[in-house]
Amino acid sequence: MRVALVGDEYYPDIGGASHYAFELSLQFVKLGIEPIVITHAHPGQSEEEEIAGVRIKRVKGLVLNNPHRAASPLLFHRCHKYIQDMGVAVVHGLDIYSSMAQMAVCFARRHQIPCVLTCHSVIESPLLIYLHRPMLLTLRKADCVIAVSQTSARFCRSLGLPEERIVVVPNGVDLSCFNRKVDGSLIRKQLSLDNSPLVVTALRLIKRKNPAQLISAFAKVLKVIPDAKLVIAGSGREKDNLTRQVKRLNITNSVFLPGILLKEQIAQLMALANVFVLPSRTEAFGLAALEAAATGVPVVCPNSGGIPEVFQNGFDALLYPPGDDSTMAESMIRLLQDKELARKLGENGIRTAGKFTWEIAARRMLQVYEKVCQENASGRFHC
């Protein structure tokens, strides 16, 4: 089966949709599916390449920044031509907010090619439903909408999508990369980390991910555990503001912002950590926390979005009310001081992560593709 995976983000881009597309495409190759990724080209990138058996078509054209979104009729035309010329069985739009994914789904519907669209989103404000509604009309053109959690499925239903058109396929973890056997000595040397208690996170440095509140909470941790260290891996437009915040709080010797780290480096960093914290107010799934759990590090997450679908408070994570930096700080302190609790959460977290792998996600996705193809000719697909 040949499948077009279309979106504005793909490796080496940083972000949840890019990570999702990359991991799924690698698993598809192992399952005998032929994935063809269609995305936009950044300056200097080759228009065609192959990574681990995945063919990638990078289309040139106007791209907006923050977020990166294709905005060129010529780019969309080239994307459509790729889909038409390659004879794909299914078109998969990788993100409901991706302009390339939206246009690809519309093109597929017009040309009677089975199509699905992934929703990574959750409702953050009732107002957003109405602001996003015109853009998300694309959802109704897809034969099936893939939601990464029950929470994102509810988001789709709130936009008027029928229940029978939605199927939940959770994200996964690459257990060959994220596991308790990972050696963190190399990243320790690269980042000049000592043996102090270590808290880490990995995220995009944007307001929605709430890194500033993590820094505020960590400042409270330092009053109790003054030798603790915090590493915030990632990049984004908030980095300068975060650097200023760290200086203003006079904790520059305790907080490190190393920028973008490779997947293997993030796994090594997690292996070193005593605690992993996800500071977002809400997440549809919380993949980074699950990857951390797979390495055996206890995690601290908001009790919101899709996270309670994955983690259970006090069993494999400590969950705090979203936006509550005091409880976030208390959770970090508790895990840094209570070694037995940290060990228990870490052990249970490994078992939890084992239930969510990219192989499981890819096999479930293949079932959706096959059903779309089988039923598309006779009418709209019902998940």
mmCIF file of N, CA and C in Angstrom, residues 76-156:
data_model
loop_
_atom_site.group_PDB
_atom_site.id
_atom_site.type_symbol
_atom_site.label_atom_id
_atom_site.label_comp_id
_atom_site.label_asym_id
_atom_site.label_seq_id
_atom_site.Cartn_x
_atom_site.Cartn_y
_atom_site.Cartn_z
ATOM 1 N N PHE A 76 0.863 24.519 -3.195
ATOM 2 C CA PHE A 76 -0.261 23.597 -3.090
ATOM 3 C C PHE A 76 -0.463 22.835 -4.400
ATOM 4 N N HIS A 77 -0.294 23.528 -5.523
ATOM 5 C CA HIS A 77 -0.438 22.879 -6.821
ATOM 6 C C HIS A 77 0.579 21.748 -6.978
ATOM 7 N N ARG A 78 1.809 22.003 -6.576
ATOM 8 C CA ARG A 78 2.848 20.972 -6.683
ATOM 9 C C ARG A 78 2.554 19.793 -5.756
ATOM 10 N N CYS A 79 2.054 20.102 -4.585
ATOM 11 C CA CYS A 79 1.663 19.049 -3.649
ATOM 12 C C CYS A 79 0.581 18.164 -4.261
ATOM 13 N N HIS A 80 -0.422 18.783 -4.852
ATOM 14 C CA HIS A 80 -1.506 18.031 -5.487
ATOM 15 C C HIS A 80 -0.984 17.176 -6.636
ATOM 16 N N LYS A 81 -0.046 17.717 -7.387
ATOM 17 C CA LYS A 81 0.509 16.971 -8.522
ATOM 18 C C LYS A 81 1.263 15.731 -8.043
ATOM 19 N N TYR A 82 1.995 15.866 -6.961
ATOM 20 C CA TYR A 82 2.681 14.701 -6.393
ATOM 21 C C TYR A 82 1.672 13.615 -6.026
ATOM 22 N N ILE A 83 0.602 14.005 -5.353
ATOM 23 C CA ILE A 83 -0.414 13.039 -4.938
ATOM 24 C C ILE A 83 -1.020 12.345 -6.149
ATOM 25 N N GLN A 84 -1.325 13.128 -7.174
ATOM 26 C CA GLN A 84 -1.962 12.587 -8.372
ATOM 27 C C GLN A 84 -1.029 11.666 -9.143
ATOM 28 N N ASP A 85 0.230 12.078 -9.286
ATOM 29 C CA ASP A 85 1.168 11.321 -10.119
ATOM 30 C C ASP A 85 1.646 10.029 -9.465
ATOM 31 N N MET A 86 1.646 9.966 -8.139
ATOM 32 C CA MET A 86 2.227 8.809 -7.459
ATOM 33 C C MET A 86 1.230 7.687 -7.217
ATOM 34 N N GLY A 87 -0.017 7.909 -7.531
ATOM 35 C CA GLY A 87 -0.997 6.838 -7.424
ATOM 36 C C GLY A 87 -1.143 6.275 -6.021
ATOM 37 N N VAL A 88 -1.301 7.148 -5.032
ATOM 38 C CA VAL A 88 -1.392 6.684 -3.649
ATOM 39 C C VAL A 88 -2.764 6.092 -3.365
ATOM 40 N N ALA A 89 -2.798 5.139 -2.430
ATOM 41 C CA ALA A 89 -4.058 4.516 -2.038
ATOM 42 C C ALA A 89 -4.799 5.350 -1.004
ATOM 43 N N VAL A 90 -4.038 6.070 -0.174
ATOM 44 C CA VAL A 90 -4.620 6.869 0.905
ATOM 45 C C VAL A 90 -3.821 8.158 1.054
ATOM 46 N N VAL A 91 -4.516 9.247 1.336
ATOM 47 C CA VAL A 91 -3.872 10.508 1.712
ATOM 48 C C VAL A 91 -4.115 10.722 3.203
ATOM 49 N N HIS A 92 -3.032 10.938 3.943
ATOM 50 C CA HIS A 92 -3.126 11.163 5.390
ATOM 51 C C HIS A 92 -2.619 12.564 5.703
ATOM 52 N N GLY A 93 -3.542 13.474 6.046
ATOM 53 C CA GLY A 93 -3.161 14.803 6.512
ATOM 54 C C GLY A 93 -2.704 14.708 7.955
ATOM 55 N N LEU A 94 -1.495 15.186 8.237
ATOM 56 C CA LEU A 94 -0.837 14.887 9.505
ATOM 57 C C LEU A 94 -1.249 15.776 10.669
ATOM 58 N N ASP A 95 -1.944 16.877 10.391
ATOM 59 C CA ASP A 95 -2.316 17.796 11.470
ATOM 60 C C ASP A 95 -3.454 18.678 10.978
ATOM 61 N N ILE A 96 -4.510 18.800 11.758
ATOM 62 C CA ILE A 96 -5.666 19.585 11.322
ATOM 63 C C ILE A 96 -5.323 21.053 11.113
ATOM 64 N N TYR A 97 -4.253 21.547 11.750
ATOM 65 C CA TYR A 97 -3.870 22.948 11.598
ATOM 66 C C TYR A 97 -2.875 23.168 10.469
ATOM 67 N N SER A 98 -2.435 22.114 9.824
ATOM 68 C CA SER A 98 -1.471 22.233 8.732
ATOM 69 C C SER A 98 -2.181 22.627 7.445
ATOM 70 N N SER A 99 -1.748 23.727 6.836
ATOM 71 C CA SER A 99 -2.371 24.157 5.579
ATOM 72 C C SER A 99 -2.131 23.132 4.473
ATOM 73 N N MET A 100 -0.958 22.507 4.444
ATOM 74 C CA MET A 100 -0.695 21.486 3.430
ATOM 75 C C MET A 100 -1.594 20.272 3.635
ATOM 76 N N ALA A 101 -1.789 19.871 4.892
ATOM 77 C CA ALA A 101 -2.666 18.737 5.181
ATOM 78 C C ALA A 101 -4.099 19.045 4.781
ATOM 79 N N GLN A 102 -4.554 20.250 5.075
ATOM 80 C CA GLN A 102 -5.920 20.638 4.729
ATOM 81 C C GLN A 102 -6.139 20.607 3.221
ATOM 82 N N MET A 103 -5.199 21.198 2.478
ATOM 83 C CA MET A 103 -5.332 21.232 1.026
ATOM 84 C C MET A 103 -5.253 19.832 0.430
ATOM 85 N N ALA A 104 -4.415 18.978 1.010
ATOM 86 C CA ALA A 104 -4.279 17.610 0.505
ATOM 87 C C ALA A 104 -5.571 16.824 0.702
ATOM 88 N N VAL A 105 -6.210 16.998 1.863
ATOM 89 C CA VAL A 105 -7.467 16.303 2.125
ATOM 90 C C VAL A 105 -8.561 16.798 1.182
ATOM 91 N N CYS A 106 -8.621 18.104 0.961
ATOM 92 C CA CYS A 106 -9.609 18.651 0.019
ATOM 93 C C CYS A 106 -9.381 18.106 -1.387
ATOM 94 N N PHE A 107 -8.117 18.036 -1.800
ATOM 95 C CA PHE A 107 -7.785 17.500 -3.121
ATOM 96 C C PHE A 107 -8.177 16.028 -3.211
ATOM 97 N N ALA A 108 -7.863 15.259 -2.168
ATOM 98 C CA ALA A 108 -8.190 13.832 -2.165
ATOM 99 C C ALA A 108 -9.697 13.620 -2.252
ATOM 100 N N ARG A 109 -10.459 14.401 -1.507
ATOM 101 C CA ARG A 109 -11.916 14.258 -1.547
ATOM 102 C C ARG A 109 -12.448 14.570 -2.935
ATOM 103 N N ARG A 110 -11.898 15.618 -3.563
ATOM 104 C CA ARG A 110 -12.355 16.011 -4.892
ATOM 105 C C ARG A 110 -12.062 14.929 -5.927
ATOM 106 N N HIS A 111 -10.962 14.199 -5.737
ATOM 107 C CA HIS A 111 -10.554 13.176 -6.702
ATOM 108 C C HIS A 111 -10.855 11.761 -6.213
ATOM 109 N N GLN A 112 -11.704 11.661 -5.195
ATOM 110 C CA GLN A 112 -12.193 10.380 -4.681
ATOM 111 C C GLN A 112 -11.058 9.452 -4.236
ATOM 112 N N ILE A 113 -10.040 10.044 -3.612
ATOM 113 C CA ILE A 113 -8.969 9.264 -2.990
ATOM 114 C C ILE A 113 -9.281 9.173 -1.499
ATOM 115 N N PRO A 114 -9.293 7.984 -0.913
ATOM 116 C CA PRO A 114 -9.551 7.869 0.521
ATOM 117 C C PRO A 114 -8.594 8.752 1.327
ATOM 118 N N CYS A 115 -9.117 9.409 2.353
ATOM 119 C CA CYS A 115 -8.268 10.341 3.101
ATOM 120 C C CYS A 115 -8.622 10.347 4.582
ATOM 121 N N VAL A 116 -7.593 10.534 5.399
ATOM 122 C CA VAL A 116 -7.767 10.666 6.841
ATOM 123 C C VAL A 116 -6.987 11.891 7.304
ATOM 124 N N LEU A 117 -7.328 12.376 8.483
ATOM 125 C CA LEU A 117 -6.707 13.590 9.015
ATOM 126 C C LEU A 117 -6.506 13.399 10.513
ATOM 127 N N THR A 118 -5.329 13.774 11.020
ATOM 128 C CA THR A 118 -5.036 13.589 12.446
ATOM 129 C C THR A 118 -5.280 14.868 13.230
ATOM 130 N N CYS A 119 -5.912 14.707 14.393
ATOM 131 C CA CYS A 119 -6.130 15.815 15.326
ATOM 132 C C CYS A 119 -5.266 15.593 16.565
ATOM 133 N N HIS A 120 -4.327 16.523 16.793
ATOM 134 C CA HIS A 120 -3.468 16.482 17.982
ATOM 135 C C HIS A 120 -3.943 17.478 19.033
ATOM 136 N N SER A 121 -5.121 18.050 18.851
ATOM 137 C CA SER A 121 -5.505 19.236 19.615
ATOM 138 C C SER A 121 -6.490 18.939 20.729
ATOM 139 N N VAL A 122 -6.570 19.899 21.661
ATOM 140 C CA VAL A 122 -7.558 19.870 22.732
ATOM 141 C C VAL A 122 -8.152 21.268 22.853
ATOM 142 N N ILE A 123 -9.306 21.367 23.480
ATOM 143 C CA ILE A 123 -9.947 22.665 23.675
ATOM 144 C C ILE A 123 -9.244 23.401 24.809
ATOM 145 N N GLU A 124 -8.729 24.577 24.542
ATOM 146 C CA GLU A 124 -8.096 25.387 25.586
ATOM 147 C C GLU A 124 -8.985 26.560 25.993
ATOM 148 N N SER A 125 -9.927 26.938 25.137
ATOM 149 C CA SER A 125 -10.847 28.038 25.441
ATOM 150 C C SER A 125 -12.089 27.853 24.580
ATOM 151 N N PRO A 126 -13.283 28.042 25.151
ATOM 152 C CA PRO A 126 -14.499 27.921 24.339
ATOM 153 C C PRO A 126 -14.485 28.843 23.130
ATOM 154 N N LEU A 127 -13.835 30.002 23.251
ATOM 155 C CA LEU A 127 -13.784 30.953 22.148
ATOM 156 C C LEU A 127 -13.046 30.375 20.952
ATOM 157 N N LEU A 128 -12.036 29.537 21.208
ATOM 158 C CA LEU A 128 -11.233 28.995 20.120
ATOM 159 C C LEU A 128 -12.062 28.129 19.178
ATOM 160 N N ILE A 129 -13.101 27.496 19.704
ATOM 161 C CA ILE A 129 -13.950 26.668 18.851
ATOM 162 C C ILE A 129 -14.495 27.496 17.695
ATOM 163 N N TYR A 130 -14.935 28.705 17.995
ATOM 164 C CA TYR A 130 -15.548 29.545 16.971
ATOM 165 C C TYR A 130 -14.503 30.200 16.086
ATOM 166 N N LEU A 131 -13.352 30.542 16.661
ATOM 167 C CA LEU A 131 -12.288 31.127 15.856
ATOM 168 C C LEU A 131 -11.722 30.119 14.862
ATOM 169 N N HIS A 132 -11.661 28.856 15.249
ATOM 170 C CA HIS A 132 -11.053 27.826 14.409
ATOM 171 C C HIS A 132 -12.049 27.141 13.477
ATOM 172 N N ARG A 133 -13.338 27.348 13.723
ATOM 173 C CA ARG A 133 -14.334 26.582 12.985
ATOM 174 C C ARG A 133 -14.184 26.668 11.461
ATOM 175 N N PRO A 134 -13.982 27.858 10.871
ATOM 176 C CA PRO A 134 -13.854 27.892 9.407
ATOM 177 C C PRO A 134 -12.693 27.038 8.893
ATOM 178 N N MET A 135 -11.550 27.097 9.581
ATOM 179 C CA MET A 135 -10.400 26.316 9.143
ATOM 180 C C MET A 135 -10.654 24.819 9.310
ATOM 181 N N LEU A 136 -11.359 24.469 10.360
ATOM 182 C CA LEU A 136 -11.530 23.056 10.668
ATOM 183 C C LEU A 136 -12.698 22.413 9.922
ATOM 184 N N LEU A 137 -13.305 23.158 9.007
ATOM 185 C CA LEU A 137 -14.312 22.541 8.141
ATOM 186 C C LEU A 137 -13.694 21.415 7.317
ATOM 187 N N THR A 138 -12.376 21.458 7.160
ATOM 188 C CA THR A 138 -11.669 20.391 6.446
ATOM 189 C C THR A 138 -11.909 19.044 7.112
ATOM 190 N N LEU A 139 -12.104 19.050 8.425
ATOM 191 C CA LEU A 139 -12.362 17.804 9.141
ATOM 192 C C LEU A 139 -13.509 17.027 8.504
ATOM 193 N N ARG A 140 -14.519 17.747 8.060
ATOM 194 C CA ARG A 140 -15.716 17.084 7.544
ATOM 195 C C ARG A 140 -15.496 16.472 6.175
ATOM 196 N N LYS A 141 -14.409 16.867 5.512
ATOM 197 C CA LYS A 141 -14.113 16.291 4.204
ATOM 198 C C LYS A 141 -13.355 14.971 4.320
ATOM 199 N N ALA A 142 -12.720 14.728 5.464
ATOM 200 C CA ALA A 142 -11.946 13.498 5.643
ATOM 201 C C ALA A 142 -12.881 12.315 5.852
ATOM 202 N N ASP A 143 -12.491 11.168 5.305
ATOM 203 C CA ASP A 143 -13.265 9.947 5.536
ATOM 204 C C ASP A 143 -13.230 9.558 7.005
ATOM 205 N N CYS A 144 -12.103 9.828 7.641
ATOM 206 C CA CYS A 144 -11.953 9.496 9.047
ATOM 207 C C CYS A 144 -10.996 10.493 9.683
ATOM 208 N N VAL A 145 -11.266 10.874 10.919
ATOM 209 C CA VAL A 145 -10.361 11.737 11.675
ATOM 210 C C VAL A 145 -9.724 10.908 12.786
ATOM 211 N N ILE A 146 -8.402 10.909 12.804
ATOM 212 C CA ILE A 146 -7.643 10.199 13.824
ATOM 213 C C ILE A 146 -7.411 11.151 14.994
ATOM 214 N N ALA A 147 -7.891 10.790 16.166
ATOM 215 C CA ALA A 147 -7.632 11.567 17.378
ATOM 216 C C ALA A 147 -6.590 10.827 18.206
ATOM 217 N N VAL A 148 -5.627 11.570 18.768
ATOM 218 C CA VAL A 148 -4.546 10.910 19.506
ATOM 219 C C VAL A 148 -4.949 10.567 20.943
ATOM 220 N N SER A 149 -6.123 11.018 21.360
ATOM 221 C CA SER A 149 -6.630 10.702 22.700
ATOM 222 C C SER A 149 -8.135 10.916 22.712
ATOM 223 N N GLN A 150 -8.782 10.431 23.757
ATOM 224 C CA GLN A 150 -10.215 10.683 23.903
ATOM 225 C C GLN A 150 -10.486 12.177 24.053
ATOM 226 N N THR A 151 -9.538 12.891 24.647
ATOM 227 C CA THR A 151 -9.692 14.338 24.810
ATOM 228 C C THR A 151 -9.701 15.045 23.467
ATOM 229 N N SER A 152 -8.796 14.669 22.574
ATOM 230 C CA SER A 152 -8.802 15.293 21.250
ATOM 231 C C SER A 152 -10.010 14.837 20.442
ATOM 232 N N ALA A 153 -10.528 13.636 20.724
ATOM 233 C CA ALA A 153 -11.763 13.193 20.071
ATOM 234 C C ALA A 153 -12.935 14.076 20.494
ATOM 235 N N ARG A 154 -12.975 14.439 21.776
ATOM 236 C CA ARG A 154 -14.036 15.346 22.242
ATOM 237 C C ARG A 154 -13.916 16.708 21.577
ATOM 238 N N PHE A 155 -12.681 17.161 21.359
ATOM 239 C CA PHE A 155 -12.464 18.419 20.649
ATOM 240 C C PHE A 155 -13.085 18.352 19.256
ATOM 241 N N CYS A 156 -12.875 17.237 18.559
ATOM 242 C CA CYS A 156 -13.446 17.073 17.214
ATOM 243 C C CYS A 156 -14.970 17.074 17.262
#
